[in-house]
Amino acid sequence: MAQMNLLHAINNALEIAMTENERAVCFGEDVGHFGGVFRATSGLQEKFGKLRCFNTPLVEQGVIGFANGLAAQGSVPIAEIQFADYIFPAFDQIVNESAKFRYRSGNEFDVGNLTIRTPYGGGIAGGLYHSQSPEAYFAHTPGLKVVVPRNPYQAKGLLLASIRDKNPVIFFEPKRLYRASVGEVPTEDYQLPLGKAEVVTPGSDITLLAWGAQMEIIEKAAEMAATDGISCEIIDLRTILPWDIETVVNSVTKTGRLVVSQEAPLTAGFASEIAATIQKECFLHLESPIARICGMDTPYPLSLEKEYVADHLKVYEAIKHSINY
Amino acid sequence: MNTDVYKESPVVHQPAFIDGHSVEIPILKVLQQDGNVYDGAELPEIDQELATKIYKTLAFHRVLDERMVASQRQGRLSFYMTALGEEAASVGGAAGLKPQDMIMAQYREQGALMYRGFSLENFMNQMFSNEKDLGKGRQMPIHYGSRELNYMTISSPLATQIPQATGYAYGQKLQGLDAVTICYFGEGAASEGDFHAGLNMAAVHRAPVIFFCRNNGYAISTPADEQYAGNGIASRGVGYGIKTIRIDGNDILAVLKATQDARTYALAENKPVLIEAMSYRLGAHSTSDDPSGYRTREEEAKWQAHDPILRMKNWMLANKWWDEEQETTLFDKLREEILAAVKVAEIIDKPPVEDLITDVYDEPPTLLKAQLEELKVHIKKYPEAYPFTAGRIK
């Protein structure tokens, strides 16, 4: 065990993956000698050489197109997109190519070795283009896996699982927590399962569901609710696609109430998918409407960020409203 | 930081704007239309055996295109695309490579797959999207692929294969393989951002990839002069620092020579090469297109005279490697075989309904399995609406 922040945990996972498999390759804008603008790939070029850890030209569609080709060839590409806000130039390569490679070829070819790492989320005064949470765009794409860790322990375990998974994975890293989240992380190799949610705190009155950096928001809201005598069951979804319906259904069947919270805008966010599914599966168990506490349906603002975000107070109000319904 | 540009550039003191056409790009021609080789022309490595294989592949391509367009017109096939008039680009390109080299194509390069030995049955099964199709009937006709033959499965989005080819070749280099990647695309696709991405990354990261542009004058109805204003596609290769050559794409010997030399260079130097093959799309863009709406019969007739297959035949006849009797026998046999193969492939069953959900992931997720089970229940309730699968649900 060692104390690591989220960036250290990611860097540690990358080093393990590149050591165990000589075909693993890390690349993206500024990831080479400099080690990435957040330093997630720090030291990898020195250790594994310029052929396996390198800077690419500044072209996101090229980074992912290149990664698709490498993966199809049998290498293990771990591509970085500098900010999730800049993944959209590569949207075509991800949605039309990565996601459909195996299906369209009848399994003659695949890019299952591909992992795309990208910092996401707000709370850092990043304005429109350093704050977005684009997971829902990708959740609508069969063939992809979408994973979001909430702390250093998860980041390492889920990233190693993503790299080894035989499907293309987009790994969203909560950049607000890169240095803020510190915890005990095993130095040895381990991995956490994809497609499995985690019941972080058991409870009986209401289920709170989120992922990534939003987890600490709902945990804070749950603490406030606890002083009112409300017992919250807190679940971290961890994998957006394919998501763990069973764990959420079991929880809501027990509590009868659900609040889902996400950073991204409300309309057609992934919370909508969860709400629709749980409404179908748990209709007879629900005691109140499912609440979605999300970002507003606007671009991500700079000066009014505090007002815009789905903070713990908004979640707390939603919990009380649900309980008193 | 690379400051060479400051040291190497001549200095001027009045503004001197460079004309985009000021760089002259020669065009390699080896074989004349009458079958004679140009004086002083350097021949590719070729003997009678290779020449015969290439010629038979070209003939197969020509006859398959004729028969499949006819099949589409008869309503037996949903869609088809010929490579009429530019068969030499794909067949000659493949012939200049080794079997272990990866071919990543756009969609008008089925000739390369024919050269690699993809069977007539496999072509048919893909086009009729039956249960014997390697691609499990999921993609439109002509979206072929074969792991065994190192021919990457085609996808419709244009130019996406270009940066992928760079990555594929980079992986070949990392493994130290005796293998390169060839990447085909049309001059229209070269306007996509992925063209820029793929070529620049190949040059910077030194990937052994051969970019092979088929400049056939049209992207559907858009003539090349509405596609770009520079000196074709070749002039761009120079800008990326890529060794570049322009060739007569209807000249099989020029195609073969350029590809053979490009392969040698790409492998020895771990660097990309750009080949721009000038040709003409004699056929319609696809069976969904009618070129009479945007070009003249005179223009087409002019290019009929540059037929690459006839040009090679003339050369074969002049070498006494081929005769008219062989010609007649070959074409008659091909027509019969292809017609017979259509009749077999079109009555083979569609894929089973289970193939809807396999290969989305390596293993179907729980939710997807549940969707399939729901679908099966629905099909059993309305079997007459789903005649291909209703009777076969397990």
XYZ file of C-alpha atoms in Angstrom:
719
model
C 0.000 0.000 0.000
C 1.042 3.545 -0.676
C -0.511 6.979 -0.479
C -1.312 8.056 -4.003
C -3.339 10.788 -5.541
C -5.498 9.980 -8.556
C -2.777 10.976 -11.022
C -0.174 8.790 -9.306
C -2.590 5.878 -9.378
C -3.140 6.316 -13.112
C 0.567 6.683 -13.768
C 1.191 3.554 -11.698
C -1.427 1.592 -13.669
C 0.111 2.697 -16.975
C 3.547 1.631 -15.815
C 2.251 -1.808 -14.791
C 0.417 -2.240 -18.106
C 3.467 -1.236 -20.146
C 5.778 -3.453 -18.121
C 3.630 -6.565 -18.387
C 2.920 -6.162 -22.087
C 5.617 -4.899 -24.433
C 2.937 -4.185 -27.036
C 1.312 -1.518 -24.857
C 1.898 1.987 -26.264
C 0.970 5.393 -24.729
C 0.545 8.481 -26.873
C -1.306 11.740 -27.295
C -0.634 15.458 -27.188
C 2.258 16.291 -24.836
C 2.340 12.827 -23.221
C 5.964 12.120 -24.208
C 8.964 13.565 -22.396
C 6.827 16.210 -20.677
C 4.547 13.505 -19.252
C 1.216 15.077 -20.171
C -0.286 18.431 -19.168
C -1.543 16.758 -15.960
C 1.605 14.562 -15.718
C -0.334 11.280 -15.912
C 2.276 9.779 -18.252
C 5.238 11.175 -16.354
C 8.402 9.067 -16.594
C 6.965 6.560 -19.082
C 9.027 7.726 -22.059
C 12.230 7.550 -20.001
C 11.375 4.019 -18.917
C 9.908 2.538 -22.104
C 11.470 4.598 -24.870
C 10.213 7.033 -27.473
C 8.699 4.323 -29.665
C 6.281 3.292 -26.900
C 5.467 6.636 -25.283
C 5.349 9.666 -27.527
C 3.823 12.968 -28.498
C 1.465 13.029 -31.443
C 0.741 15.962 -33.724
C -2.171 18.051 -32.490
C -5.030 16.220 -34.209
C -7.581 14.272 -32.157
C -9.138 12.423 -35.095
C -5.607 11.341 -35.987
C -4.801 10.164 -32.467
C -7.849 7.906 -32.369
C -7.599 6.807 -36.020
C -3.969 5.861 -35.385
C -5.019 4.071 -32.185
C -7.694 2.111 -34.055
C -5.106 0.923 -36.566
C -2.627 -0.018 -33.858
C -5.288 -1.962 -31.971
C -6.416 -3.781 -35.122
C -2.785 -4.754 -35.680
C -2.608 -6.372 -32.240
C -0.766 -3.670 -30.322
C -2.292 -2.302 -27.111
C -2.837 1.436 -27.639
C -3.579 3.665 -24.649
C -4.452 6.985 -26.263
C -4.884 10.234 -24.380
C -7.236 13.033 -25.377
C -6.034 16.087 -23.469
C -9.510 17.209 -22.349
C -12.783 15.321 -22.875
C -14.041 18.598 -24.384
C -11.699 17.915 -27.336
C -12.765 14.352 -28.001
C -15.402 15.482 -30.519
C -13.043 15.759 -33.521
C -12.473 12.038 -32.929
C -16.197 11.292 -32.541
C -16.379 9.731 -36.022
C -13.370 7.476 -35.407
C -14.820 6.384 -32.045
C -18.492 5.979 -32.981
C -18.268 4.786 -36.588
C -14.977 2.946 -36.373
C -13.830 1.798 -32.872
C -17.316 0.850 -31.724
C -18.281 -1.016 -34.910
C -14.988 -2.645 -35.881
C -15.723 -6.134 -34.545
C -19.416 -6.189 -35.466
C -19.074 -5.012 -39.063
C -16.269 -7.445 -39.849
C -18.005 -10.482 -38.382
C -15.139 -10.640 -35.851
C -12.521 -10.864 -38.618
C -10.954 -7.750 -37.055
C -11.389 -5.877 -33.782
C -9.924 -2.965 -31.816
C -10.610 -4.555 -28.428
C -7.156 -3.599 -27.186
C -7.959 0.105 -27.421
C -8.229 2.338 -24.346
C -8.906 6.074 -24.584
C -8.060 8.061 -21.437
C -9.386 11.579 -21.069
C -9.812 14.097 -18.218
C -13.449 15.169 -17.826
C -15.685 17.258 -15.593
C -15.979 20.703 -14.093
C -15.365 22.479 -10.848
C -12.014 23.941 -11.904
C -13.126 27.235 -13.491
C -12.566 25.596 -16.862
C -15.391 27.340 -18.670
C -17.017 25.824 -21.735
C -14.126 23.730 -23.003
C -12.301 22.420 -19.941
C -15.334 21.228 -17.966
C -17.548 18.974 -20.047
C -18.833 15.525 -19.121
C -19.611 13.897 -22.479
C -20.313 10.340 -21.295
C -23.907 10.321 -22.535
C -22.831 10.889 -26.160
C -20.864 7.675 -25.970
C -23.410 5.764 -23.896
C -25.610 5.853 -27.028
C -23.005 3.856 -28.956
C -23.176 0.048 -28.855
C -19.715 -1.497 -28.959
C -18.034 0.909 -26.538
C -17.395 0.565 -22.843
C -17.458 3.768 -20.810
C -15.806 3.845 -17.389
C -15.479 6.591 -14.737
C -13.487 6.130 -11.483
C -14.089 8.177 -8.309
C -10.809 7.821 -6.373
C -7.192 6.641 -6.735
C -7.885 3.012 -5.739
C -10.637 2.760 -8.333
C -8.673 4.634 -10.958
C -5.848 2.110 -10.906
C -8.037 -0.982 -10.700
C -10.505 0.164 -13.349
C -7.820 1.465 -15.706
C -5.927 -1.842 -15.626
C -9.215 -3.658 -16.286
C -9.967 -1.255 -19.163
C -6.567 -1.784 -20.771
C -6.925 -5.581 -20.538
C -10.574 -5.672 -21.598
C -11.171 -7.055 -25.099
C -13.381 -4.117 -26.098
C -12.634 -0.445 -26.812
C -12.970 1.517 -23.568
C -13.293 5.253 -22.959
C -11.886 6.009 -19.522
C -13.039 9.374 -18.156
C -10.764 10.730 -15.418
C -12.264 13.302 -12.983
C -9.647 16.026 -13.309
C -11.016 17.993 -10.337
C -9.831 15.044 -8.203
C -6.475 14.451 -9.932
C -4.579 15.893 -6.970
C -7.435 16.467 -4.527
C -8.298 12.823 -4.074
C -5.636 10.936 -2.127
C -5.889 7.458 -0.677
C -4.298 4.115 0.012
C -3.553 2.222 -3.204
C -1.928 -1.221 -3.426
C 1.400 -0.915 -5.242
C 0.976 -4.358 -6.760
C -1.226 -5.323 -9.697
C -4.997 -5.632 -9.157
C -8.073 -4.834 -11.137
C -11.714 -3.983 -10.529
C -14.509 -5.425 -12.663
C -16.054 -3.409 -15.515
C -19.823 -3.355 -15.770
C -20.274 -3.611 -11.981
C -21.626 -0.856 -9.753
C -20.442 -0.583 -6.157
C -22.676 -0.082 -3.129
C -20.460 2.360 -1.271
C -22.709 2.879 1.747
C -25.740 0.678 2.523
C -28.928 2.472 3.513
C -32.673 1.890 3.749
C -34.692 5.034 2.931
C -33.475 6.187 -0.460
C -30.923 5.249 -3.140
C -28.421 7.872 -4.332
C -26.618 7.084 -7.574
C -23.755 8.916 -9.289
C -20.300 8.313 -10.801
C -16.856 9.891 -10.857
C -16.364 13.256 -9.187
C -20.100 13.545 -8.507
C -19.766 10.792 -5.888
C -18.347 13.136 -3.291
C -21.287 15.493 -3.917
C -23.906 12.846 -3.179
C -21.905 11.598 -0.192
C -21.932 15.105 1.230
C -25.681 15.371 0.635
C -26.177 11.983 2.322
C -24.322 13.218 5.413
C -26.699 16.183 5.628
C -29.683 13.881 5.182
C -28.361 11.594 7.916
C -28.668 14.432 10.434
C -32.363 14.526 9.476
C -32.568 10.806 10.212
C -32.624 9.760 6.522
C -30.665 6.613 5.672
C -29.191 6.870 2.127
C -27.884 3.926 0.150
C -25.026 5.304 -1.951
C -24.090 3.604 -5.211
C -21.216 4.368 -7.529
C -22.148 3.257 -11.042
C -18.441 3.100 -12.150
C -19.273 1.784 -15.631
C -21.703 3.829 -17.737
C -21.808 1.326 -20.603
C -22.747 -1.455 -20.243
C -24.250 -0.442 -16.901
C -25.109 -2.597 -13.910
C -28.904 -2.530 -13.914
C -29.203 -5.346 -11.389
C -27.409 -3.609 -8.525
C -29.490 -0.460 -8.948
C -32.741 -2.402 -9.280
C -31.987 -4.368 -6.093
C -31.296 -1.168 -4.197
C -34.376 0.717 -5.394
C -36.555 -2.346 -4.804
C -35.402 -2.101 -1.189
C -35.507 1.694 -0.674
C -38.370 2.639 -3.011
C -36.742 5.979 -3.907
C -33.983 7.082 -6.270
C -31.972 10.250 -6.865
C -29.514 10.158 -9.764
C -26.981 12.947 -10.022
C -24.584 13.805 -12.839
C -22.418 16.774 -13.814
C -23.614 16.791 -17.411
C -26.747 18.656 -18.600
C -30.123 17.128 -17.727
C -31.736 16.558 -21.123
C -30.743 13.166 -22.552
C -28.020 12.743 -19.966
C -27.275 9.232 -18.752
C -29.475 9.836 -15.683
C -32.440 9.768 -18.096
C -31.534 6.262 -19.233
C -31.250 5.115 -15.633
C -34.547 6.739 -14.636
C -36.436 5.167 -17.543
C -35.031 1.714 -16.869
C -35.630 1.822 -13.125
C -39.140 3.137 -13.650
C -39.827 0.054 -15.810
C -38.136 -2.472 -13.534
C -39.231 -1.071 -10.150
C -42.626 0.469 -10.958
C -44.470 -1.253 -8.109
C -41.735 -0.451 -5.590
C -41.358 3.259 -6.241
C -42.721 5.555 -3.515
C -41.863 8.822 -5.278
C -40.798 10.047 -8.716
C -37.167 9.381 -9.647
C -35.211 12.624 -9.336
C -32.423 13.680 -11.683
C -30.081 16.332 -10.258
C -27.868 17.423 -13.113
C -26.094 20.321 -14.758
C -28.447 22.793 -16.429
C -29.251 22.592 -20.145
C -26.716 25.270 -21.009
C -23.090 25.230 -22.077
C -20.757 25.000 -19.066
C -20.392 28.605 -17.777
C -17.389 30.258 -16.184
C -18.428 32.924 -13.678
C -21.742 31.297 -12.703
C -20.248 27.836 -12.303
C -21.321 27.545 -8.651
C -24.931 28.259 -9.587
C -24.842 25.939 -12.597
C -23.470 22.745 -11.034
C -25.451 19.971 -9.394
C -24.040 20.637 -5.921
C -24.690 18.845 -2.621
C -27.425 21.303 -1.598
C -29.432 20.576 -4.752
C -29.040 16.859 -4.124
C -29.993 17.307 -0.461
C -33.171 19.164 -1.445
C -34.024 16.363 -3.884
C -33.583 13.758 -1.128
C -35.942 15.623 1.232
C -38.472 16.194 -1.538
C -38.455 12.505 -2.388
C -38.805 11.428 1.235
C -41.662 13.884 1.856
C -43.470 13.153 -1.416
C 13.223 22.654 -32.074
C 13.772 22.448 -35.792
C 15.175 25.758 -36.918
C 16.564 24.463 -40.215
C 13.964 26.405 -42.142
C 15.651 29.635 -41.048
C 19.086 28.430 -42.139
C 18.117 26.770 -45.409
C 15.621 29.191 -46.922
C 16.959 31.773 -49.365
C 16.231 35.300 -48.155
C 14.333 37.891 -50.198
C 13.511 41.501 -49.450
C 10.409 41.921 -51.571
C 7.327 39.751 -50.985
C 7.552 36.599 -53.110
C 4.378 34.518 -52.977
C 4.947 30.938 -54.097
C 2.498 29.569 -56.659
C 0.968 26.259 -55.630
C 1.582 24.899 -59.104
C 5.208 25.983 -59.257
C 6.386 22.521 -58.229
C 6.290 20.342 -61.329
C 5.185 16.785 -60.646
C 6.081 14.362 -63.448
C 3.856 11.390 -64.260
C 5.393 7.943 -64.594
C 4.366 6.067 -67.744
C 5.885 2.731 -68.755
C 3.394 1.109 -71.098
C 1.702 2.646 -74.135
C -1.888 1.863 -75.073
C -0.780 -0.202 -78.090
C 1.204 -2.515 -75.805
C 4.663 -1.108 -76.525
C 6.915 -0.033 -73.686
C 8.184 3.582 -73.800
C 11.815 3.942 -74.871
C 14.089 3.959 -71.863
C 11.271 3.013 -69.483
C 12.309 0.990 -66.457
C 10.223 -2.182 -66.130
C 8.970 -3.551 -62.806
C 9.989 -7.029 -61.703
C 7.630 -9.147 -63.738
C 7.703 -12.481 -65.564
C 5.138 -14.414 -67.573
C 3.727 -16.150 -64.500
C 3.135 -12.889 -62.594
C 1.848 -11.146 -65.727
C -0.633 -13.937 -66.381
C -1.861 -13.876 -62.791
C -2.363 -10.106 -62.967
C -4.138 -10.300 -66.315
C -6.469 -13.077 -65.165
C -7.302 -11.036 -62.061
C -8.108 -7.990 -64.212
C -10.327 -10.125 -66.420
C -12.134 -11.598 -63.425
C -12.680 -8.080 -62.089
C -14.130 -6.858 -65.386
C -16.511 -9.770 -65.753
C -17.592 -9.735 -62.103
C -18.448 -6.031 -62.408
C -20.489 -6.642 -65.580
C -22.412 -9.543 -64.077
C -23.084 -7.906 -60.725
C -24.365 -4.665 -62.229
C -26.699 -6.800 -64.319
C -27.757 -8.700 -61.178
C -28.457 -5.444 -59.381
C -30.536 -4.215 -62.351
C -32.518 -7.444 -62.183
C -33.240 -6.760 -58.520
C -31.273 -9.743 -57.283
C -28.713 -7.597 -55.461
C -29.335 -4.466 -53.361
C -26.247 -2.488 -54.348
C -22.978 -2.675 -56.279
C -19.942 -0.559 -57.173
C -17.733 -1.271 -60.171
C -14.131 -0.203 -60.652
C -14.540 0.061 -64.413
C -11.501 1.671 -66.038
C -9.350 1.781 -62.933
C -8.830 -1.895 -62.168
C -5.070 -1.569 -62.688
C -4.688 0.556 -59.547
C -5.950 -2.075 -57.117
C -4.685 -5.192 -58.882
C -1.269 -3.716 -59.722
C -0.909 -2.340 -56.200
C -1.577 -5.727 -54.605
C 0.778 -7.397 -57.078
C 3.571 -5.086 -55.963
C 3.244 -6.230 -52.353
C 3.863 -9.368 -50.279
C 0.996 -11.482 -48.906
C 1.849 -10.425 -45.329
C 1.324 -6.737 -46.151
C -1.956 -5.272 -44.899
C -4.349 -3.774 -47.449
C -6.710 -1.075 -46.184
C -9.078 -0.014 -48.912
C -11.861 2.504 -49.499
C -14.372 0.412 -51.487
C -13.302 0.446 -55.148
C -10.309 -1.843 -54.650
C -11.891 -5.284 -54.721
C -9.237 -6.039 -57.356
C -6.617 -6.222 -54.605
C -8.708 -8.810 -52.791
C -9.172 -10.778 -56.019
C -5.422 -10.753 -56.495
C -4.970 -12.128 -52.972
C -7.237 -15.055 -53.858
C -10.559 -14.258 -52.169
C -12.843 -16.934 -53.597
C -15.743 -16.265 -55.936
C -17.994 -17.857 -53.296
C -16.731 -15.438 -50.652
C -17.419 -12.464 -52.919
C -20.924 -13.723 -53.588
C -21.710 -14.555 -49.970
C -20.752 -11.027 -48.930
C -22.765 -9.379 -51.705
C -25.850 -11.482 -50.985
C -25.285 -11.040 -47.200
C -26.109 -14.668 -46.540
C -25.127 -16.776 -43.552
C -21.853 -17.840 -45.165
C -20.620 -14.253 -45.460
C -17.464 -13.746 -43.371
C -19.019 -10.454 -42.240
C -22.235 -12.249 -41.130
C -24.413 -10.247 -43.512
C -24.107 -7.031 -41.544
C -22.685 -4.632 -44.117
C -23.759 -3.465 -47.552
C -22.420 -5.262 -50.641
C -18.748 -4.731 -51.558
C -17.740 -4.088 -47.900
C -15.377 -7.067 -47.991
C -12.768 -8.109 -45.447
C -10.534 -11.090 -44.759
C -8.196 -11.664 -41.837
C -6.638 -14.632 -43.641
C -5.738 -12.502 -46.675
C -4.705 -9.389 -44.713
C -7.460 -7.297 -46.242
C -9.010 -5.010 -43.642
C -12.816 -4.978 -43.641
C -14.148 -1.998 -45.608
C -16.309 0.626 -43.924
C -18.416 3.309 -45.593
C -17.144 6.447 -43.785
C -14.592 7.944 -46.159
C -10.913 8.303 -45.252
C -11.268 6.817 -41.749
C -8.882 4.057 -42.851
C -6.084 6.555 -43.578
C -4.923 7.320 -39.996
C -5.759 3.721 -39.143
C -3.307 2.542 -41.787
C -0.662 4.754 -40.194
C -1.308 3.121 -36.817
C -1.359 -0.349 -38.339
C 1.979 0.246 -40.063
C 3.436 1.712 -36.876
C 2.503 -1.535 -35.094
C 4.202 -3.562 -37.845
C 7.322 -1.451 -37.338
C 7.258 -1.933 -33.537
C 7.203 -5.680 -34.064
C 9.997 -5.533 -36.623
C 7.905 -7.389 -39.202
C 8.813 -7.724 -42.878
C 5.490 -6.083 -43.691
C 4.036 -2.740 -44.735
C 0.487 -1.400 -45.016
C -1.027 -0.031 -48.195
C -3.918 2.382 -47.856
C -6.174 3.149 -50.821
C -8.478 6.151 -51.120
C -10.008 8.344 -53.804
C -9.188 11.983 -54.511
C -12.523 12.984 -52.930
C -11.710 11.204 -49.673
C -8.398 13.073 -49.612
C -10.408 16.211 -48.760
C -11.409 14.696 -45.401
C -9.592 15.715 -42.244
C -8.499 12.116 -41.705
C -6.302 12.368 -44.817
C -4.389 15.221 -43.225
C -4.207 13.391 -39.896
C -3.006 10.117 -41.371
C -0.316 11.514 -43.668
C 1.097 13.936 -41.134
C 1.256 11.302 -38.407
C 2.856 8.759 -40.759
C 5.599 11.216 -41.649
C 6.221 12.347 -38.063
C 6.129 8.839 -36.552
C 7.885 7.144 -39.467
C 5.327 4.475 -40.321
C 5.973 2.095 -43.261
C 2.699 2.838 -45.043
C 2.016 3.339 -48.742
C -0.766 5.861 -49.344
C -2.290 5.039 -52.721
C -4.642 7.682 -54.084
C -6.890 6.773 -56.992
C -7.477 10.113 -58.652
C -10.264 9.181 -61.054
C -11.568 12.676 -61.725
C -14.868 12.446 -59.837
C -16.248 12.030 -56.334
C -19.804 10.960 -57.235
C -20.838 14.024 -59.315
C -18.130 16.399 -58.068
C -15.326 16.866 -60.607
C -11.775 17.074 -59.251
C -11.554 20.802 -59.996
C -14.318 21.369 -57.447
C -12.471 19.138 -54.991
C -9.154 20.991 -54.808
C -7.320 23.903 -56.381
C -3.749 22.677 -55.899
C -1.625 20.373 -58.018
C -3.654 17.239 -57.359
C -3.033 15.113 -54.287
C 0.666 14.512 -54.952
C 1.678 18.104 -54.209
C 0.395 17.664 -50.642
C 2.691 14.712 -49.964
C 5.688 16.966 -50.476
C 4.297 19.377 -47.874
C 4.106 16.617 -45.285
C 7.667 15.548 -46.000
C 6.541 12.322 -47.661
C 8.249 10.737 -50.697
C 5.701 11.151 -53.438
C 5.143 9.920 -56.970
C 2.446 10.514 -59.604
C 1.785 7.706 -62.032
C -0.478 6.750 -64.933
C -3.037 4.667 -63.063
C -4.174 2.919 -66.244
C -0.658 1.644 -66.872
C -0.300 -1.650 -65.019
C 3.490 -1.631 -65.352
C 3.773 1.873 -63.899
C 1.510 0.875 -60.981
C 3.508 -2.274 -60.340
C 6.860 -0.488 -60.575
C 5.815 2.349 -58.254
C 4.354 -0.037 -55.666
C 7.340 -2.374 -55.692
C 9.747 0.522 -55.221
C 7.520 2.161 -52.590
C 7.440 -1.062 -50.574
C 11.222 -1.396 -50.679
C 11.672 2.217 -49.577
C 8.971 2.180 -46.859
C 10.414 -0.949 -45.285
C 14.065 0.058 -45.507
C 13.550 3.606 -44.212
C 10.452 3.137 -42.028
C 8.865 6.020 -43.847
C 5.604 6.534 -45.729
C 5.202 6.948 -49.493
C 2.393 8.662 -51.398
C 1.394 7.380 -54.834
C -1.139 9.374 -56.854
C -2.489 7.236 -59.691
C -4.239 9.295 -62.368
C -7.196 7.490 -63.878
C -10.830 7.899 -64.836
C -13.960 6.415 -63.282
C -15.490 4.949 -66.440
C -18.524 3.518 -64.663
C -21.177 5.159 -62.537
C -20.214 5.935 -58.934
C -22.463 3.075 -57.845
C -25.650 1.361 -58.949
C -27.496 4.249 -57.242
C -25.868 6.826 -59.537
C -26.375 7.933 -63.160
C -23.357 9.876 -64.474
C -25.217 11.202 -67.522
C -26.495 13.950 -65.214
C -23.042 15.461 -64.760
C -20.709 14.468 -67.601
C -20.708 13.890 -71.350
C -20.569 10.739 -73.440
C -17.679 12.292 -75.383
C -15.609 12.544 -72.230
C -16.335 8.927 -71.361
C -15.521 7.772 -74.889
C -12.169 9.523 -74.720
C -11.276 7.537 -71.637
C -12.577 4.255 -73.055
C -9.514 4.472 -75.294
C -7.275 4.339 -72.211
C -8.689 1.031 -70.955
C -6.011 -0.445 -68.649
C -7.037 -4.031 -69.310
C -6.853 -3.659 -73.065
C -3.487 -1.969 -72.655
C -2.130 -4.907 -70.696
C -3.629 -7.366 -73.140
C -1.829 -5.632 -76.005
C 1.436 -5.957 -74.074
C 0.768 -9.628 -73.310
C 0.017 -10.301 -76.993
C 3.174 -8.458 -78.077
C 5.216 -10.587 -75.650
C 3.527 -13.711 -76.961
C 2.424 -14.463 -73.392
C -1.245 -14.509 -74.391
C -3.389 -15.126 -77.479
C -6.928 -14.437 -78.651
C -8.044 -18.006 -78.135
C -6.949 -17.898 -74.476
C -8.767 -14.582 -74.231
C -12.087 -15.935 -75.507
C -11.844 -19.091 -73.412
C -11.051 -17.112 -70.229
C -13.869 -14.589 -70.591
C -16.466 -17.253 -71.515
C -15.453 -19.367 -68.544
C -15.579 -16.411 -66.135
C -19.068 -15.402 -67.272
C -20.374 -18.931 -66.755
C -18.744 -19.358 -63.346
C -19.991 -16.057 -62.018
C -23.539 -16.598 -63.231
C -23.551 -20.020 -61.590
C -22.147 -18.580 -58.337
C -24.901 -15.936 -58.220
C -27.523 -18.663 -58.439
C -25.939 -20.531 -55.533
C -25.315 -17.536 -53.238
C -28.704 -15.885 -53.635
C -30.608 -18.842 -52.219
C -28.370 -19.455 -49.196
C -30.148 -18.594 -45.935
C -29.791 -15.219 -44.239
C -27.772 -15.313 -40.997
C -29.589 -16.594 -37.888
C -31.272 -13.985 -35.686
C -28.679 -14.631 -32.944
C -26.086 -12.943 -35.175
C -27.833 -9.639 -34.459
C -26.170 -9.406 -31.067
C -22.867 -11.256 -31.374
C -19.643 -9.261 -31.971
C -21.061 -5.954 -30.687
C -18.718 -6.800 -27.803
C -16.526 -9.865 -27.333
C -19.409 -11.203 -25.202
C -23.026 -9.955 -25.384
C -23.920 -7.874 -22.281
C -26.911 -8.920 -20.152
C -29.170 -6.196 -21.514
C -28.464 -7.202 -25.106
C -29.215 -10.853 -24.369
C -32.527 -9.767 -22.865
C -33.329 -7.733 -25.999
C -32.682 -10.794 -28.173
C -34.960 -12.964 -26.042
C -37.716 -10.343 -26.296
C -37.238 -10.229 -30.057
C -37.510 -14.001 -30.368
C -40.803 -14.013 -28.469
C -42.073 -11.272 -30.780
C -40.992 -13.089 -33.953
C -42.689 -16.277 -32.828
C -45.893 -14.303 -32.344
C -45.801 -12.860 -35.872
C -43.863 -15.489 -37.860
C -45.285 -14.419 -41.246
C -43.710 -10.950 -40.832
C -40.219 -12.403 -40.360
C -40.016 -15.236 -42.917
C -36.220 -15.601 -42.922
C -35.835 -16.239 -39.208
C -39.199 -17.289 -37.774
C -38.809 -20.997 -38.462
C -35.218 -21.151 -37.250
C -35.462 -19.775 -33.731
C -33.982 -22.166 -31.221
